[in-house]
PDB file of C-alpha atoms in Angstrom:
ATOM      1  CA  UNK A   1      38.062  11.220 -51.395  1.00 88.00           C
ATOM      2  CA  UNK A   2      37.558   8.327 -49.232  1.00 94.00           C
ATOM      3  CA  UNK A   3      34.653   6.748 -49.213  1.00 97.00           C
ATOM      4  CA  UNK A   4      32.693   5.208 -46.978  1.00 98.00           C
ATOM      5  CA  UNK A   5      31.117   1.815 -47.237  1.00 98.00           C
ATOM      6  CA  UNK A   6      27.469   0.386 -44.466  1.00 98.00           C
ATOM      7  CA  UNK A   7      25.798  -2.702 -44.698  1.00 98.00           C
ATOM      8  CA  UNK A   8      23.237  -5.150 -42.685  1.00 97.00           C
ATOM      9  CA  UNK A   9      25.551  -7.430 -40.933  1.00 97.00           C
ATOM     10  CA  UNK A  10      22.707 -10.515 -41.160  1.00 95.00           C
ATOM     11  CA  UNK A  11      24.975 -13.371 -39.988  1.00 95.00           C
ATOM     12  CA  UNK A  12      27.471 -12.437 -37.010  1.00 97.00           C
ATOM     13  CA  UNK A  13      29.465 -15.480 -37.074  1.00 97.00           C
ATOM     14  CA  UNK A  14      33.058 -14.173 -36.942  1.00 98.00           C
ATOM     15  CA  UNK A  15      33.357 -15.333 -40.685  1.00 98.00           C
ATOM     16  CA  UNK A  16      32.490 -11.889 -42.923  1.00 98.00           C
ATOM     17  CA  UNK A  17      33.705 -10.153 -41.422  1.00 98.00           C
ATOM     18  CA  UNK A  18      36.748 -12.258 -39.537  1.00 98.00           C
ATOM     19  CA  UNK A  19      38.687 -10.270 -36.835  1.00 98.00           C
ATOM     20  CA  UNK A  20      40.658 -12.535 -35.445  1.00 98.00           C
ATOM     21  CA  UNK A  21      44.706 -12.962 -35.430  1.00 98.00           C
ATOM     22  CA  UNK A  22      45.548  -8.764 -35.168  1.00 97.00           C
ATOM     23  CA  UNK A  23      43.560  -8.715 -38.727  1.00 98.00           C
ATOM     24  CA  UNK A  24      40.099  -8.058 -39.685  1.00 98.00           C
ATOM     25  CA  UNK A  25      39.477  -8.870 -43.101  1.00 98.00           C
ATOM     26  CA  UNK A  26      36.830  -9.068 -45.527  1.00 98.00           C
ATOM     27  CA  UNK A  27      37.194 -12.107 -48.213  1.00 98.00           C
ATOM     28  CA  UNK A  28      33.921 -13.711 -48.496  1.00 98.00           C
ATOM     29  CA  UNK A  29      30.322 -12.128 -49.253  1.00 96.00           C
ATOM     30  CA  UNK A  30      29.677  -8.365 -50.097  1.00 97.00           C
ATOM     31  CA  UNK A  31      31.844  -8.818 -53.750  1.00 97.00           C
ATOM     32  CA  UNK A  32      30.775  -5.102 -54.706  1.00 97.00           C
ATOM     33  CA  UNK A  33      32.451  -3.776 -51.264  1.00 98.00           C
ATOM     34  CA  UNK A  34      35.468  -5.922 -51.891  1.00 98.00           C
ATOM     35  CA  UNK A  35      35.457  -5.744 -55.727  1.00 97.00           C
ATOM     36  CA  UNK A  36      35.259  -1.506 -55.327  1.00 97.00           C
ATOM     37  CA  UNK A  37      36.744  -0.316 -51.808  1.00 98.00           C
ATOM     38  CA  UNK A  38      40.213   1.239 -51.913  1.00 97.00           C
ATOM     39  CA  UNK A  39      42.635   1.580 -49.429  1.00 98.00           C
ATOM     40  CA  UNK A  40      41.867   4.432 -47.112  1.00 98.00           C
ATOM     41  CA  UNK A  41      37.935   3.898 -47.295  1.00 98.00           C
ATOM     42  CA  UNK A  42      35.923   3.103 -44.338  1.00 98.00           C
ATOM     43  CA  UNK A  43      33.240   0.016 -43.814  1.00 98.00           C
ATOM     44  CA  UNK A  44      30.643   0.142 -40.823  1.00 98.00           C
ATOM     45  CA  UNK A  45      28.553  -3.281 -40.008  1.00 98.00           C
ATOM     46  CA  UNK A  46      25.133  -1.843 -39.182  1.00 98.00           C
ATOM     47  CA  UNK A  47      23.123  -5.025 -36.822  1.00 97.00           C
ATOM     48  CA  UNK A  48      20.180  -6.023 -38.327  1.00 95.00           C
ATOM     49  CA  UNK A  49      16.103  -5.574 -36.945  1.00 94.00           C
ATOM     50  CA  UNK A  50      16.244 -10.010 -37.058  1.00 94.00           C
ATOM     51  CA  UNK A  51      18.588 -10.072 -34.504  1.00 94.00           C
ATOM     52  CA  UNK A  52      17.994  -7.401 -32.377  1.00 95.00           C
ATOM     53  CA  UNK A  53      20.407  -4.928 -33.293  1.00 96.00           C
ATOM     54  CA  UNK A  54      19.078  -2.513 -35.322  1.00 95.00           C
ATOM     55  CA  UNK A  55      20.866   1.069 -34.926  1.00 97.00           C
ATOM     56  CA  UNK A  56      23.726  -0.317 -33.577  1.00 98.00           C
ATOM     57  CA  UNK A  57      27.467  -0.607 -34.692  1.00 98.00           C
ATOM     58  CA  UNK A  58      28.500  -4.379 -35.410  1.00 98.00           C
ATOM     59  CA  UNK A  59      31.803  -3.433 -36.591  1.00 98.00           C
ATOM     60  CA  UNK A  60      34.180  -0.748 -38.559  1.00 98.00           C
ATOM     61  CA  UNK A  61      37.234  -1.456 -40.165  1.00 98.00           C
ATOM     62  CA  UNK A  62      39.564   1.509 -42.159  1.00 98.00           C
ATOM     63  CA  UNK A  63      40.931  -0.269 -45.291  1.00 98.00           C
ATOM     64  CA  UNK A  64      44.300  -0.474 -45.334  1.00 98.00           C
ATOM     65  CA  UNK A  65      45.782  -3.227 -47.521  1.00 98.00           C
ATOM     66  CA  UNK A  66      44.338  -5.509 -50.151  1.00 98.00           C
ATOM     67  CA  UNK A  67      45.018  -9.059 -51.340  1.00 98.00           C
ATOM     68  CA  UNK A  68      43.669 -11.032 -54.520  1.00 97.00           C
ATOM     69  CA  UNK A  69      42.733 -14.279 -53.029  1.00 98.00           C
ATOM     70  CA  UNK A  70      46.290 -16.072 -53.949  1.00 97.00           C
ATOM     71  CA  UNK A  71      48.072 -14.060 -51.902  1.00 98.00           C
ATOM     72  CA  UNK A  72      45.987 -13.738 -49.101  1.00 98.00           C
ATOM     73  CA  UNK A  73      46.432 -18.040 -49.063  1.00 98.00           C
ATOM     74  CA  UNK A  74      49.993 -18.035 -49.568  1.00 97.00           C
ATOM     75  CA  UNK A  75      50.858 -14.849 -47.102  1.00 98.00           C
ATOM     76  CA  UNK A  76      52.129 -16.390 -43.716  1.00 98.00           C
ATOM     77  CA  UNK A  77      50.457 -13.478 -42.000  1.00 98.00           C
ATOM     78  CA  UNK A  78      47.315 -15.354 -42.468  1.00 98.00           C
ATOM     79  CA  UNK A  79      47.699 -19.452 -41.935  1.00 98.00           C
ATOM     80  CA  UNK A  80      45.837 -19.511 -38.855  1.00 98.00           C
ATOM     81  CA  UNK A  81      42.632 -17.918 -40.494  1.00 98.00           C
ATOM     82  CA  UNK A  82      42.547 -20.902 -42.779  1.00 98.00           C
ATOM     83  CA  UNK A  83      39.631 -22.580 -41.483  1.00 97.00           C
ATOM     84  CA  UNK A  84      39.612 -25.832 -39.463  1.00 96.00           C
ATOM     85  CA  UNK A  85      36.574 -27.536 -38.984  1.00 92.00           C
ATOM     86  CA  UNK A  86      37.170 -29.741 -35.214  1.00 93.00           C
ATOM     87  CA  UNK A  87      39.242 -26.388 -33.711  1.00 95.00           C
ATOM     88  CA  UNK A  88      38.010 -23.673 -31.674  1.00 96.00           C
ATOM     89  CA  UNK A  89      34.860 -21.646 -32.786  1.00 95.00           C
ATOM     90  CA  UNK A  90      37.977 -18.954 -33.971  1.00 96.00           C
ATOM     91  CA  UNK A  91      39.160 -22.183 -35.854  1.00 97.00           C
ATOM     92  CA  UNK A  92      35.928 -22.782 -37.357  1.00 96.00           C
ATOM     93  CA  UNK A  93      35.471 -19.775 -38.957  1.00 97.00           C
ATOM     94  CA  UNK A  94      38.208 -18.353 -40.762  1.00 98.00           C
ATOM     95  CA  UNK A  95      38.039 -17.021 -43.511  1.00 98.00           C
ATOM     96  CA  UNK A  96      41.203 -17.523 -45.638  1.00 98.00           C
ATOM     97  CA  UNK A  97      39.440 -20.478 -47.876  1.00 98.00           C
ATOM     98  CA  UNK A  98      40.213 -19.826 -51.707  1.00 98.00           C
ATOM     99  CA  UNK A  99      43.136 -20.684 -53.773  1.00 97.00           C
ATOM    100  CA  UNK A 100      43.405 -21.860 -57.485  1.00 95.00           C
ATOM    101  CA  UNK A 101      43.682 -25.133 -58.936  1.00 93.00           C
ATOM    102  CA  UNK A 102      46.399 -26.249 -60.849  1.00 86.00           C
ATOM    103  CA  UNK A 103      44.788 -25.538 -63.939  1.00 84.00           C
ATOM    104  CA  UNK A 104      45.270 -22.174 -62.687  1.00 81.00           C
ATOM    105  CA  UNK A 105      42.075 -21.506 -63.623  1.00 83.00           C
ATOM    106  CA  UNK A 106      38.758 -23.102 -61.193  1.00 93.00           C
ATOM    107  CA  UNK A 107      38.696 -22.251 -57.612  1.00 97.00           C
ATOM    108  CA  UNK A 108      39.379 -24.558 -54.389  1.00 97.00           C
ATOM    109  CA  UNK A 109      36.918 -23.755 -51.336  1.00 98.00           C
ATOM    110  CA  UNK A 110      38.173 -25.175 -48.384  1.00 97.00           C
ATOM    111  CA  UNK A 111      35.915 -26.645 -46.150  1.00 97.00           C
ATOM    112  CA  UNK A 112      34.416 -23.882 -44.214  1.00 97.00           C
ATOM    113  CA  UNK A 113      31.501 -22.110 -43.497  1.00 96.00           C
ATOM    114  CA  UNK A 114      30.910 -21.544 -47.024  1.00 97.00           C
ATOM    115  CA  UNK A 115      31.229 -25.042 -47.979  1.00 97.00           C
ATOM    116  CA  UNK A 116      27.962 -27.776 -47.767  1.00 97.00           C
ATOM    117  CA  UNK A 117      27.855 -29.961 -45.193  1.00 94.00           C
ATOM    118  CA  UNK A 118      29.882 -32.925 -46.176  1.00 95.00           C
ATOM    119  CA  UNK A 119      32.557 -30.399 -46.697  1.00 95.00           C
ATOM    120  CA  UNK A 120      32.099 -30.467 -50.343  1.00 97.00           C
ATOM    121  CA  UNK A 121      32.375 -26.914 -52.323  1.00 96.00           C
ATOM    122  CA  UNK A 122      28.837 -25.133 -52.436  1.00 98.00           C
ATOM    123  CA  UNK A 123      29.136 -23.691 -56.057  1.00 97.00           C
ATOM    124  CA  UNK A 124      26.933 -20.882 -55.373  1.00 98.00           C
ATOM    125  CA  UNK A 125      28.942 -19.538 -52.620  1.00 97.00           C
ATOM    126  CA  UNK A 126      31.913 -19.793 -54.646  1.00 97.00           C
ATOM    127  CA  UNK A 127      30.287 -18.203 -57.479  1.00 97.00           C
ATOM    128  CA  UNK A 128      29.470 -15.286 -55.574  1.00 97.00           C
ATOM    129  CA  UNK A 129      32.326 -14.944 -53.294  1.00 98.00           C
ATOM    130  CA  UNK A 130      34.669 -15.325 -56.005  1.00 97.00           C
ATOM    131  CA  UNK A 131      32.912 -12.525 -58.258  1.00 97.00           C
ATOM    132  CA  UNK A 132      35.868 -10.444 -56.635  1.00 97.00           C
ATOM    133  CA  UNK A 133      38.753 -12.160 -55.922  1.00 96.00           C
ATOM    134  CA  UNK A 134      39.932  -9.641 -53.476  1.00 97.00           C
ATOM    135  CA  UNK A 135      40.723  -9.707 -49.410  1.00 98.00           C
ATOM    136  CA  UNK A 136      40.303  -5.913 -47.624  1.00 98.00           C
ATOM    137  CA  UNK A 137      42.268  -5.956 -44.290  1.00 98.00           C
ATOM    138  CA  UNK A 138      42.856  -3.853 -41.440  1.00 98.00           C
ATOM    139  CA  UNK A 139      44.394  -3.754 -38.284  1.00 98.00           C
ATOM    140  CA  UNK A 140      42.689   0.029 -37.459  1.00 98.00           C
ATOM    141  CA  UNK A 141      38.998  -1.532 -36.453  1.00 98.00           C
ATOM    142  CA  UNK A 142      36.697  -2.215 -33.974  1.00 98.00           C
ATOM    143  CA  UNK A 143      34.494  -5.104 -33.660  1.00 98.00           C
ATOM    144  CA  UNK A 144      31.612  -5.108 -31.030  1.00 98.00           C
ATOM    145  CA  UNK A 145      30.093  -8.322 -32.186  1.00 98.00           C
ATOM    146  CA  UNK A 146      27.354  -9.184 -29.678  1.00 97.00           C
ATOM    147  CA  UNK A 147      28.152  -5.648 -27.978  1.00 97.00           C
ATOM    148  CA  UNK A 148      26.837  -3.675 -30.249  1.00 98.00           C
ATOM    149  CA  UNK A 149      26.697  -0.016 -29.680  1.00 98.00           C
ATOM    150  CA  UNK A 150      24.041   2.587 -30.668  1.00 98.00           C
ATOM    151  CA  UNK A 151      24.640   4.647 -33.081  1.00 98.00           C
ATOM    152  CA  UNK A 152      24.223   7.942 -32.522  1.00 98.00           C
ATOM    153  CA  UNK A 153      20.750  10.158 -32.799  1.00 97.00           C
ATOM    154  CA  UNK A 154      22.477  12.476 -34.811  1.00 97.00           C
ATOM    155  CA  UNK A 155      23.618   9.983 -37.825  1.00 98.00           C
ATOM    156  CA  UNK A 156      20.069   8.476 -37.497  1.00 97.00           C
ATOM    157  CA  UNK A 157      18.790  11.921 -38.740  1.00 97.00           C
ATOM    158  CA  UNK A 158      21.427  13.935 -40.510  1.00 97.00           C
ATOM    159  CA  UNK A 159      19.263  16.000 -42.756  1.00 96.00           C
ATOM    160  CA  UNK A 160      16.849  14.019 -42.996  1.00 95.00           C
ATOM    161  CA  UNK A 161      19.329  10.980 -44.252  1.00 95.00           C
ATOM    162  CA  UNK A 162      19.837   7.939 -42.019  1.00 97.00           C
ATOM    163  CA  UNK A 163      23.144   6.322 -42.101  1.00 97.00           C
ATOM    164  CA  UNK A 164      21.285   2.937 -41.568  1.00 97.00           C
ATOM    165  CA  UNK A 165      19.459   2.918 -44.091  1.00 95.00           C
ATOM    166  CA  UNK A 166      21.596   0.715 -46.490  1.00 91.00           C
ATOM    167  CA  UNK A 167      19.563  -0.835 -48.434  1.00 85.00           C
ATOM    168  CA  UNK A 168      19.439  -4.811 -49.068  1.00 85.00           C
ATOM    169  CA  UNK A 169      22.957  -4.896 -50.263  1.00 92.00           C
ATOM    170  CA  UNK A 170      25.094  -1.713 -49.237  1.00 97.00           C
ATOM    171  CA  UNK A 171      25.360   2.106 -49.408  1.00 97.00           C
ATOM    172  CA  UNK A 172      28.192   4.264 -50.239  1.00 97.00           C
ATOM    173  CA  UNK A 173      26.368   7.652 -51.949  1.00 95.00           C
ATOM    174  CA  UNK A 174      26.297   9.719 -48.585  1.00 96.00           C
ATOM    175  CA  UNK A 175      26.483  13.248 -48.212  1.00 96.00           C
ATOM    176  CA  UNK A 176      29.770  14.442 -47.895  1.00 97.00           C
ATOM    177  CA  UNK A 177      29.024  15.967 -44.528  1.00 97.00           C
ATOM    178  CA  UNK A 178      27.779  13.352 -43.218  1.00 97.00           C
ATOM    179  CA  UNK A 179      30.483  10.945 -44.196  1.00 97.00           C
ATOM    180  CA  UNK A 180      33.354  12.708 -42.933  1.00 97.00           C
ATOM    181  CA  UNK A 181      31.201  13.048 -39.223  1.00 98.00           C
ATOM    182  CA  UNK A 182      30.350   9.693 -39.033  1.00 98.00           C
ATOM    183  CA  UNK A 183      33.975   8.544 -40.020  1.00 98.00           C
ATOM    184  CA  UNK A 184      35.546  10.503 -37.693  1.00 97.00           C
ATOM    185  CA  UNK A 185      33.225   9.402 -34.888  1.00 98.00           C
ATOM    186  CA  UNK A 186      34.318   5.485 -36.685  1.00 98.00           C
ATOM    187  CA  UNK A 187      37.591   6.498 -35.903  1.00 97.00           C
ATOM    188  CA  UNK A 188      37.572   7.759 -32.432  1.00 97.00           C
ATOM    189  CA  UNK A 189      36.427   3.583 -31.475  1.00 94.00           C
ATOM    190  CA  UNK A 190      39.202   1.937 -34.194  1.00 95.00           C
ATOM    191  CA  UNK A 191      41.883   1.216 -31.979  1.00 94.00           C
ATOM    192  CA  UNK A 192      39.885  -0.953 -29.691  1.00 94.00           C
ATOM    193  CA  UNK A 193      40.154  -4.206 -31.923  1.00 97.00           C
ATOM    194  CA  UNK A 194      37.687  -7.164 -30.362  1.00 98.00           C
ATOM    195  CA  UNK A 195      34.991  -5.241 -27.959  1.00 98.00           C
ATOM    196  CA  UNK A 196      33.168  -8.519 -28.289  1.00 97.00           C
ATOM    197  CA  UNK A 197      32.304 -11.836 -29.267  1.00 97.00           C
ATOM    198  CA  UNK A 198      30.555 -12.643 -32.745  1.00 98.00           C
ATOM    199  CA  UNK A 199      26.903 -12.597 -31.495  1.00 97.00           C
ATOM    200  CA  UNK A 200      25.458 -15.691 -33.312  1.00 96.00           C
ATOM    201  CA  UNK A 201      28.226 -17.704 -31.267  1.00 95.00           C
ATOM    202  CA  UNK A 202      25.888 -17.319 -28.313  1.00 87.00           C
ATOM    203  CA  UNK A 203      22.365 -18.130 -30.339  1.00 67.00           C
TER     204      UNK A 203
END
């Protein structure tokens, strides 16, 4: 059965997760989502109490094609989410920022939002984001961004489980019931793409 797949969106920088170009995808941060998700699973973005945006619906995307991090760099569906630095906040932000060495074996991070300052590789990042070298993509999602929605008072309390209560890193172990309701209500929004800007663009 699909599953279904909510985290804390903390940082809403149009980065993880990137929607841009008729894709969102998924390549940096959350390794166990991107490491374990299959095609046909769902992911919600849940906005977090820090920003305002607690109960509400950052994002959901329906998995429907994977990538190991090589082919994501190389496909020519994806050049213009390669980040670039001096371009437009979209620019800035992409997300398409691993590829191997020639050793075949170390990692290249492209100066990004990942990367230090100076534009230099920040190892911990790369250890992390690298701990699955996998890219989920979809073009069936919606991204509110800084219009979040609410999320419905009957998710909040289905049973006494909340579907935003996700823990620190993510949740997946939902009732049955409750996952195939709040997917389908996922679903009924997919097809409207960008609903909004990324809301830390505006903080």
């Amino acid at each position: 059965m699909p599953r279904l797949y909510v985290y804390i969106v903390r940082h809403d920088i149009g980065f993880a997760p990137n929607p841009f170009y008729g894709f969102c995808t998924l390549a940096t941060c959350k390794s166990g989502i991107r490491g374990h998700a299959s095609v046909g699973d769902w992911i919600a973005g849940i906005g977090s109490k820090m920003k305002g945006q607690q109960g509400k619906l950052v994002f959901a995307m329906r998995v429907e094609e994977t990538l190991c991090y090589e082919q994501y760099w190389c496909d020519s569906r994806f050049q213009q989410k390669k980040p670039n630095r001096v371009g437009s906040l979209k620019q800035r932000y992409g997300d398409n920022i691993y590829h191997r060495c020639l050793d075949g074996k170390s990692w290249i991070q492209e100066d990004s939002r990942h990367s230090l300052e100076d534009g230099s590789p920040n190892m911990a990042h790369v250890k992390r984001d690298t701990a699955a070298s996998r890219v989920l993509l979809s073009e069936t999602f919606v991204y509110y961004g800084c219009r979040a929605v609410e999320i419905p008072d009957e998710f909040r309390d289905w049973d006494g489980q909340d579907i935003c209560e996700c823990g620190r890193n993510y949740r997946y172990n939902f009732p049955e019931d409750l996952r195939k309701a709040f997917t389908t209500w996922l679903r009924g929004q997919a097809h409207l793409g960008i609903a909004g800007e990324p809301l830390d663009w505006s903080l």
